[in-house]
Short mmCIF file of N, CA, C and O and ligand atoms in Angstrom, two decimals:
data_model
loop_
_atom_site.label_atom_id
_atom_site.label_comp_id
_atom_site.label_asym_id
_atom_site.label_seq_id
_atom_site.Cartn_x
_atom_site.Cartn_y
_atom_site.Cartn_z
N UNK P 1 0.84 -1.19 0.00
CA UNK P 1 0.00 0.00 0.00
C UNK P 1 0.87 1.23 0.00
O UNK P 1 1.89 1.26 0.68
N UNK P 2 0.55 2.07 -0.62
CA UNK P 2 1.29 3.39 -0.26
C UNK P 2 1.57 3.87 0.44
O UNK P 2 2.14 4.91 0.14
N UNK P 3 1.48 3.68 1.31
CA UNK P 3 1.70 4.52 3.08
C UNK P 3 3.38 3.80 3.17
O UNK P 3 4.40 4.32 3.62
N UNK P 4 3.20 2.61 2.65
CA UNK P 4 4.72 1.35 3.02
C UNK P 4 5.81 2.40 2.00
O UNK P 4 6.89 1.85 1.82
N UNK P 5 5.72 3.35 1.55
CA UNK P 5 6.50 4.02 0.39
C UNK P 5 7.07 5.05 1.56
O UNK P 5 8.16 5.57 1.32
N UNK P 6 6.60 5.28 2.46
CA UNK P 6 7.16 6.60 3.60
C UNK P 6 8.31 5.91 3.75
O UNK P 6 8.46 4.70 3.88
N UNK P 7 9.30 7.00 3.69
CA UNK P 7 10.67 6.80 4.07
C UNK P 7 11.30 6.40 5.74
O UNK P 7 10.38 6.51 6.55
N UNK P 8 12.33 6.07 6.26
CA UNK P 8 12.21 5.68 7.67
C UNK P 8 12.31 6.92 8.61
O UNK P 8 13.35 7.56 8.74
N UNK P 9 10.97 7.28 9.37
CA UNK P 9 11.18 8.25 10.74
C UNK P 9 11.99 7.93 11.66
O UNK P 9 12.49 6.82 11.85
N UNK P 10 12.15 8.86 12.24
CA UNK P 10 13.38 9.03 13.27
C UNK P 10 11.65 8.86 14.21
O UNK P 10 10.52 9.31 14.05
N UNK P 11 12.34 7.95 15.22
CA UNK P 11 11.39 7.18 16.14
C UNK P 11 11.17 8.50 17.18
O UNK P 11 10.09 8.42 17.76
N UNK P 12 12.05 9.83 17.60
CA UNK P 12 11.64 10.78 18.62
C UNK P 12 10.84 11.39 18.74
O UNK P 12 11.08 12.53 19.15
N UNK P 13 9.34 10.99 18.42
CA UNK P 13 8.47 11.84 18.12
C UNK P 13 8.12 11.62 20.10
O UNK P 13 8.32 10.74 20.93
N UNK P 14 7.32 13.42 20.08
CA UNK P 14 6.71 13.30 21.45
C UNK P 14 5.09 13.46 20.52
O UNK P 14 4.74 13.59 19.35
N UNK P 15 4.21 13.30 22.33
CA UNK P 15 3.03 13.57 21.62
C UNK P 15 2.35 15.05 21.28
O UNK P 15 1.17 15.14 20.92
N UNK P 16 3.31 16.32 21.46
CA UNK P 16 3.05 17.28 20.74
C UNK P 16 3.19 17.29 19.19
O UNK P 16 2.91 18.29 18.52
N UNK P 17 3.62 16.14 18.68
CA UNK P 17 3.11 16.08 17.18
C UNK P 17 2.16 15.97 16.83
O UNK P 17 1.98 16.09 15.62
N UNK P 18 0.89 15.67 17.82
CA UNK P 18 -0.14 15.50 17.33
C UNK P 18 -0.88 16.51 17.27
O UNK P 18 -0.13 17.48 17.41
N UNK P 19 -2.14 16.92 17.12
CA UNK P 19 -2.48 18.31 17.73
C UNK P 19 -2.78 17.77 19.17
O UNK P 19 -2.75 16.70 19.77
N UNK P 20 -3.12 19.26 19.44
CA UNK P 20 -3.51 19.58 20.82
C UNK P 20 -5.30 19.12 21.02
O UNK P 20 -6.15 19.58 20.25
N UNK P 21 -5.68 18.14 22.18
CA UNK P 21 -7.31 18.10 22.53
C UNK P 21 -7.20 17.18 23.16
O UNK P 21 -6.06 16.89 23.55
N UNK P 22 -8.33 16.33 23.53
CA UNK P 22 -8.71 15.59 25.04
C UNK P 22 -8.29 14.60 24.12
O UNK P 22 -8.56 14.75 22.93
N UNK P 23 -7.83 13.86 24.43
CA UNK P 23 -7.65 12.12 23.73
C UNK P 23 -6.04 12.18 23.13
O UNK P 23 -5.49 11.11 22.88
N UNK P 24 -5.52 13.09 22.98
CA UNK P 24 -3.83 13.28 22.79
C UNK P 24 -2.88 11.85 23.22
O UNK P 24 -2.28 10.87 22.78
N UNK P 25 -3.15 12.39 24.10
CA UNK P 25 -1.71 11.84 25.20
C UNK P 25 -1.92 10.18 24.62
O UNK P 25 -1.18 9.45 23.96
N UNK P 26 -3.59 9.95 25.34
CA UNK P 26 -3.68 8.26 25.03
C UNK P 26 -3.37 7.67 23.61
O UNK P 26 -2.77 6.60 23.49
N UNK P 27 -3.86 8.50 22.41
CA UNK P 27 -3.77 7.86 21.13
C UNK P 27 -2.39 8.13 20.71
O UNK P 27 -2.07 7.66 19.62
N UNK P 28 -1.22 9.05 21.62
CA UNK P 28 -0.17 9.19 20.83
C UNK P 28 0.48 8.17 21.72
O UNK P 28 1.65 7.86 21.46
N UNK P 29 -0.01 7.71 22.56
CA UNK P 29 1.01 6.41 23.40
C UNK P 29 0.70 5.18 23.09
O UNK P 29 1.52 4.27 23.19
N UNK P 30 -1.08 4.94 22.49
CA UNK P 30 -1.32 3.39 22.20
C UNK P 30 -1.01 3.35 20.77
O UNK P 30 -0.66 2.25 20.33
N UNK P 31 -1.08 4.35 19.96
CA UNK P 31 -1.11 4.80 18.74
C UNK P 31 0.85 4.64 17.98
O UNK P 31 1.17 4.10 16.92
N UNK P 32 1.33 5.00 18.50
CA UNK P 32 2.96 4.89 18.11
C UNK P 32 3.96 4.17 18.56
O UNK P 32 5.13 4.51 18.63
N UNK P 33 3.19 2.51 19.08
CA UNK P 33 4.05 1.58 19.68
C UNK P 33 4.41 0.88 18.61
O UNK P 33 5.46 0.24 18.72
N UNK P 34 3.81 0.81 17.56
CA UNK P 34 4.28 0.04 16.36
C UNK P 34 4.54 1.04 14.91
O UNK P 34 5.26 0.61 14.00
N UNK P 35 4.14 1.87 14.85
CA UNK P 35 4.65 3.19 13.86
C UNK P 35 4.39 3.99 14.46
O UNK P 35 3.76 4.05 15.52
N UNK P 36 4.97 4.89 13.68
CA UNK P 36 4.89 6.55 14.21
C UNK P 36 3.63 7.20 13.90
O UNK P 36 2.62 6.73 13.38
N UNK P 37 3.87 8.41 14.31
CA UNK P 37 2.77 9.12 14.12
C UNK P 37 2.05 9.55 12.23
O UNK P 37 0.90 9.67 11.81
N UNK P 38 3.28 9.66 11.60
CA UNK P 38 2.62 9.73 10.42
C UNK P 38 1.56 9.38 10.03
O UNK P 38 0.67 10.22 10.01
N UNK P 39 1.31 8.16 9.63
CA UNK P 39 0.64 7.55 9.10
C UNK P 39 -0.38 7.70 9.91
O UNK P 39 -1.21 7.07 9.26
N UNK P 40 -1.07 8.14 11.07
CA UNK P 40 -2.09 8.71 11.84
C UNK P 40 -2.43 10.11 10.86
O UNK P 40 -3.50 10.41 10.32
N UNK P 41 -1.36 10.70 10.83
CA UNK P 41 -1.34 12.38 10.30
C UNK P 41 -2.05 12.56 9.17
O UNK P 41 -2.92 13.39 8.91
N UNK P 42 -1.46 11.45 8.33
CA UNK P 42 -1.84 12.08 6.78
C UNK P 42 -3.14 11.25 6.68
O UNK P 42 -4.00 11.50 5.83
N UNK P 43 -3.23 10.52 7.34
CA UNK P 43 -4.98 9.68 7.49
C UNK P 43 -6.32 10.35 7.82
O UNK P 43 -6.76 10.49 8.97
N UNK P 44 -7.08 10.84 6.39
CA UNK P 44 -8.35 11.27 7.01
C UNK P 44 -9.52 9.94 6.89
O UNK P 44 -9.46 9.04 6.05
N UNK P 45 -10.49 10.10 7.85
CA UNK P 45 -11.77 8.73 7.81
C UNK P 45 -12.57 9.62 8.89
O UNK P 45 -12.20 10.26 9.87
N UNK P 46 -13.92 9.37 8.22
CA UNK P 46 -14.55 9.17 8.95
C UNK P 46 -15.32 8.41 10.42
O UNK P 46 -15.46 7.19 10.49
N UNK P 47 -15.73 9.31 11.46
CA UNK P 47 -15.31 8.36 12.72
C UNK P 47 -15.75 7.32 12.84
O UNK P 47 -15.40 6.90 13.94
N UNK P 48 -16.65 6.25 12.06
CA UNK P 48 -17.03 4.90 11.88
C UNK P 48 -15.69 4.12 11.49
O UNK P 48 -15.39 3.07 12.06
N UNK P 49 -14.88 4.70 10.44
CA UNK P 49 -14.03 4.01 9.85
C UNK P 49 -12.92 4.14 10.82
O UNK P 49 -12.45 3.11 11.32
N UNK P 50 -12.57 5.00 11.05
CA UNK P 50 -11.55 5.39 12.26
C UNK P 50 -11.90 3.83 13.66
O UNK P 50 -11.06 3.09 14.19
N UNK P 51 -13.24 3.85 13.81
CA UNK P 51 -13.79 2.86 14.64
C UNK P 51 -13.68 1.76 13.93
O UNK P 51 -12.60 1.32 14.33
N UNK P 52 -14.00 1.16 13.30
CA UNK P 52 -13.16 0.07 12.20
C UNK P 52 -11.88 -0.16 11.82
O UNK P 52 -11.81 -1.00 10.92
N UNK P 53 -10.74 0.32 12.21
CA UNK P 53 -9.86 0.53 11.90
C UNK P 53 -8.88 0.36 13.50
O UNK P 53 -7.66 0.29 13.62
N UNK P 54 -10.02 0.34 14.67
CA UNK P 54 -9.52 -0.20 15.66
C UNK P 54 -9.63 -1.66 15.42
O UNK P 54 -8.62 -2.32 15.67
N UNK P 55 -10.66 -2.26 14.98
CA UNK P 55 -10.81 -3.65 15.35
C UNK P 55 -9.55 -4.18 14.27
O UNK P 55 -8.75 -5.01 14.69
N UNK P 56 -9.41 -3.55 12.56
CA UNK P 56 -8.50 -4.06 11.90
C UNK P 56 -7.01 -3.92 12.54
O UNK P 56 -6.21 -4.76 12.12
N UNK P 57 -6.48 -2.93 13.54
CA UNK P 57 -5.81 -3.01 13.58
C UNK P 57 -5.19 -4.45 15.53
O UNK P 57 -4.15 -4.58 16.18
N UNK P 58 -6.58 -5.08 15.56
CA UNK P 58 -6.15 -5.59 16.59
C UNK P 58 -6.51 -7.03 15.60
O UNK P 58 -5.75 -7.93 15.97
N UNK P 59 -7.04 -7.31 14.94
CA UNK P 59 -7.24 -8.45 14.09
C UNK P 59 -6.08 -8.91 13.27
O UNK P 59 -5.67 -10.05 13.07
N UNK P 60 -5.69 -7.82 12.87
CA UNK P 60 -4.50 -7.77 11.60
C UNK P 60 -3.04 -7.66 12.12
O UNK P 60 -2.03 -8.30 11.81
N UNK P 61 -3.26 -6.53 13.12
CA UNK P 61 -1.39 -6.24 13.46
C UNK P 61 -1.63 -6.35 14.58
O UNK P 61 -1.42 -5.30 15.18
N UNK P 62 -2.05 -7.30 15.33
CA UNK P 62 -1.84 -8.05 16.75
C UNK P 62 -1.73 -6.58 18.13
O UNK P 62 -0.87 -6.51 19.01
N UNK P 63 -2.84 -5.62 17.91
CA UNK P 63 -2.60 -4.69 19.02
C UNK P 63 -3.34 -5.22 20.04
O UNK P 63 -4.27 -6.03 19.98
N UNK P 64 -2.87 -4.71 20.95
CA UNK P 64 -4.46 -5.11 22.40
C UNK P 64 -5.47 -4.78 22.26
O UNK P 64 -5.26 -3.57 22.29
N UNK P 65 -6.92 -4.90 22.06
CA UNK P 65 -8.02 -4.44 21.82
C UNK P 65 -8.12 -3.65 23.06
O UNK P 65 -7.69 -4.05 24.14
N UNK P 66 -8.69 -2.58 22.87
CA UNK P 66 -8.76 -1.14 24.14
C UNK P 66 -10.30 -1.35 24.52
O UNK P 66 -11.33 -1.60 23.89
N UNK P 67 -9.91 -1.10 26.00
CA UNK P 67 -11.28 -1.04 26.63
C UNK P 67 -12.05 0.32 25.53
O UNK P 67 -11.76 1.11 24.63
N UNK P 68 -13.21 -0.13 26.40
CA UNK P 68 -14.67 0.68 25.66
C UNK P 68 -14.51 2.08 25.76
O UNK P 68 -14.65 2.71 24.71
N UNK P 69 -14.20 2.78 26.91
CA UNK P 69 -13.98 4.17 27.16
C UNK P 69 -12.74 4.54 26.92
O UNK P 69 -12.54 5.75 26.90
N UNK P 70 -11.85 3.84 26.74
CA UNK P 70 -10.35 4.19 25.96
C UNK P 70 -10.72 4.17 24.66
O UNK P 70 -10.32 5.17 24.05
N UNK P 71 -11.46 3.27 23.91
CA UNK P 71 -11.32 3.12 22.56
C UNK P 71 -12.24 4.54 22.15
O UNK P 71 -11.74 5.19 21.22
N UNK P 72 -13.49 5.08 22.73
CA UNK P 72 -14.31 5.80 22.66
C UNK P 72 -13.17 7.42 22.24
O UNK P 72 -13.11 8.23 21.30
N UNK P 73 -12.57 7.24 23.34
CA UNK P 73 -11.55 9.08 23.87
C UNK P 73 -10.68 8.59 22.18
O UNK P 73 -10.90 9.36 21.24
N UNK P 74 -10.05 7.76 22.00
CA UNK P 74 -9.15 7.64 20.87
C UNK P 74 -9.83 7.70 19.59
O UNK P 74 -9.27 8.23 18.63
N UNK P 75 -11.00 7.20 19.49
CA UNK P 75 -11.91 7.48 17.99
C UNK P 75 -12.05 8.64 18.14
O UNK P 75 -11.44 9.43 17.42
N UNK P 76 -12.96 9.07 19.19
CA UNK P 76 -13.72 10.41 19.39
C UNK P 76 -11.98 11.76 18.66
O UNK P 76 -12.09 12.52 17.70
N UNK P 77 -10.71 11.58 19.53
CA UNK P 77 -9.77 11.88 18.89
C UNK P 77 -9.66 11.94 17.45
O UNK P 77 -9.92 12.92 16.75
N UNK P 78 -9.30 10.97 17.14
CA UNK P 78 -8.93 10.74 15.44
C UNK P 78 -10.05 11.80 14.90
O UNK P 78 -9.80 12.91 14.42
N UNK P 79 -11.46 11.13 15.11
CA UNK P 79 -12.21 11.63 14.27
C UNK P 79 -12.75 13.10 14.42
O UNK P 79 -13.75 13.54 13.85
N UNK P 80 -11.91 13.78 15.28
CA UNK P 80 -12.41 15.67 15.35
C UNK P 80 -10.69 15.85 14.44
O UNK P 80 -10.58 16.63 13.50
N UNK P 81 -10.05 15.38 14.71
CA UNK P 81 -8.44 16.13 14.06
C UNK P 81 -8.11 15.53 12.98
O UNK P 81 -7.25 16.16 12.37
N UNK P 82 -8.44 14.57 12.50
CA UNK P 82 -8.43 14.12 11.56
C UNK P 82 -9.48 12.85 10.75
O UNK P 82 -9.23 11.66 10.56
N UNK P 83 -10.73 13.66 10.39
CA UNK P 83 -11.49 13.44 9.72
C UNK P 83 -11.78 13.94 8.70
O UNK P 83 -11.27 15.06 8.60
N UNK P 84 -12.60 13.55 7.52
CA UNK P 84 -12.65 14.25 6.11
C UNK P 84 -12.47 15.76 6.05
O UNK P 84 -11.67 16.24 5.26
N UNK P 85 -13.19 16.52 6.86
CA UNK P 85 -12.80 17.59 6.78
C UNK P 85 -11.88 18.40 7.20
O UNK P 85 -11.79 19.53 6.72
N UNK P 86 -10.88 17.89 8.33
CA UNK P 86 -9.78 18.22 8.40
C UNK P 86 -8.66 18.63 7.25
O UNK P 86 -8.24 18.24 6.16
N UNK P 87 -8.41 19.90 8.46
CA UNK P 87 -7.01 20.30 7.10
C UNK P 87 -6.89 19.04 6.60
O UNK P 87 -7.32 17.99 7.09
N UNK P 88 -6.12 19.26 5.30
CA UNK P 88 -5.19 18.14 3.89
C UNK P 88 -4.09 18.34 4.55
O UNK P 88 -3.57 19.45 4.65
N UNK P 89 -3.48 16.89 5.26
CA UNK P 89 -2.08 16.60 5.20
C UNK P 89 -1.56 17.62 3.80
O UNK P 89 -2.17 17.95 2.77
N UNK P 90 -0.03 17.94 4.34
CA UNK P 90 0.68 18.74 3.25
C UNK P 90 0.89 16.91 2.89
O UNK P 90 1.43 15.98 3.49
N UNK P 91 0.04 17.08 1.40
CA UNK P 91 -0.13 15.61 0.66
C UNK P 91 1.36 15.40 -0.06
O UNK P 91 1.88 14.28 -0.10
N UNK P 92 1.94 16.44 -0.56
CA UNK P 92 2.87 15.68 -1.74
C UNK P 92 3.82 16.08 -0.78
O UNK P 92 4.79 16.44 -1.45
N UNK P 93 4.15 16.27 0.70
CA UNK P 93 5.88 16.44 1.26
C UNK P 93 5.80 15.18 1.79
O UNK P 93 4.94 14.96 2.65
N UNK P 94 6.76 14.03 1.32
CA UNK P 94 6.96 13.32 1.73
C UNK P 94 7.62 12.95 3.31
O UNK P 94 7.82 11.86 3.85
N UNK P 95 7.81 14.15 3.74
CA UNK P 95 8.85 13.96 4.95
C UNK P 95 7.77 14.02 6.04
O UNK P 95 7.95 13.81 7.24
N UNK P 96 6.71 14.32 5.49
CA UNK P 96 5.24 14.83 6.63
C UNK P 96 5.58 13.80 7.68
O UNK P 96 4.89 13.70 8.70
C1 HEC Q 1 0.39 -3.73 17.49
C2 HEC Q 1 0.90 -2.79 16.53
C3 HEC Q 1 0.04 -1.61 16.16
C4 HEC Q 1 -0.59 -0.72 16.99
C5 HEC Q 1 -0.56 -0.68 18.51
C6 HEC Q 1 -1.26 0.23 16.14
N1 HEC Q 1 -1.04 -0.07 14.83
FE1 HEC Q 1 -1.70 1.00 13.22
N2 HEC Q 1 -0.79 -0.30 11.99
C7 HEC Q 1 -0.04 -1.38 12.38
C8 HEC Q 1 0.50 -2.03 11.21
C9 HEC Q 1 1.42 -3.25 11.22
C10 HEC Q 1 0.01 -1.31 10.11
C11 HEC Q 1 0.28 -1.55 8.64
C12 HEC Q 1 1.52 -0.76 8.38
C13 HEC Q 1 1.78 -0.54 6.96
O1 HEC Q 1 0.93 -0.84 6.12
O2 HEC Q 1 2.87 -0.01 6.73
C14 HEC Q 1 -0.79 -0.23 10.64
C15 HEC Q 1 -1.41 0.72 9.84
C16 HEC Q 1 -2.13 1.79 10.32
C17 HEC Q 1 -2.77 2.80 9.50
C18 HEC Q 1 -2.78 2.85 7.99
C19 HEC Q 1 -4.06 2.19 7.52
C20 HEC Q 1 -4.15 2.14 6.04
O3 HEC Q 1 -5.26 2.28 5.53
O4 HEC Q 1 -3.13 1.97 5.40
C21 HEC Q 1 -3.36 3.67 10.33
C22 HEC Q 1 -4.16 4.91 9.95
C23 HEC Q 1 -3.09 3.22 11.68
N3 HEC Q 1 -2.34 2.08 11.63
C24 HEC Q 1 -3.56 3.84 12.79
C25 HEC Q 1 -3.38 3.36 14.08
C26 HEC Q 1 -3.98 3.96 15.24
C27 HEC Q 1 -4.90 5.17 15.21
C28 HEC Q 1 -3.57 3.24 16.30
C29 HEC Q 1 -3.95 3.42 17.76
C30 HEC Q 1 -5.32 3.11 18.10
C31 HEC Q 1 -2.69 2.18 15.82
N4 HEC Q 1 -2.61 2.30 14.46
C32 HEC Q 1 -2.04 1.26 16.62
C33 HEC Q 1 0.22 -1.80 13.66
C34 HEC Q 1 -0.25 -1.18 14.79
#
């Protein structure tokens, strides 16, 4: 898939890469144990899919499935900062 084309990050990311709002801290700590933040960044979905995209990623890439009110704060996350209508990742800088 295209995302596998990102070049290798330097693993020091804190969680002020993400934006700033309630659900931060948790999705940039359960969120970047196996990649970085990128591929969060340049990802817009809607918050169903964002919610789908928990279960693929505990089905598929072996994460811990998150309790109900963790998983809730981390969708609810994704899907205000990066959902369809969220700013456009700067799309063509590869270094995003
Ligand atoms: C246990 C490891 C693991 C954890 C934890 C994890 N992921 Fe992933 N994630 C992966 C793997 C493996 C891929 C596939 C990587 C690839 O295609 O390069 C992936 C891919 C993705 C993608 C790209 C999906 C696509 O359509 O290509 C997104 C977005 C993503 N993860 C978001 C998240 C979010 C949000 C969290 C936190 C809730 C998370 N990941 C936690 C392993 C993990």
């Amino acid at each position: 898939m295209l995302l596998l084309a990102a070049p290798a990050f330097a693993q020091d990311e804190d969680s002020s890469i993400l934006p700033e709002g309630e659900g931060r801290d948790e999705t940039f700590a359960l969120c970047t144990a196996c990649h970085n933040s990128a591929i969060i960044r340049r990802t817009r979905l809607p918050r169903a899919q964002w919610d789908g995209l928990m279960d693929w990623m505990v089905e598929k890439h072996g994460m811990n499935p998150l309790d109900a009110d963790l998983r809730s704060t981390i969708v609810d996350y994704l899907a205000r900062h990066f959902g369809p209508a969220a700013t456009p990742p700067r799309a063509r800088n590869p270094f995003l």
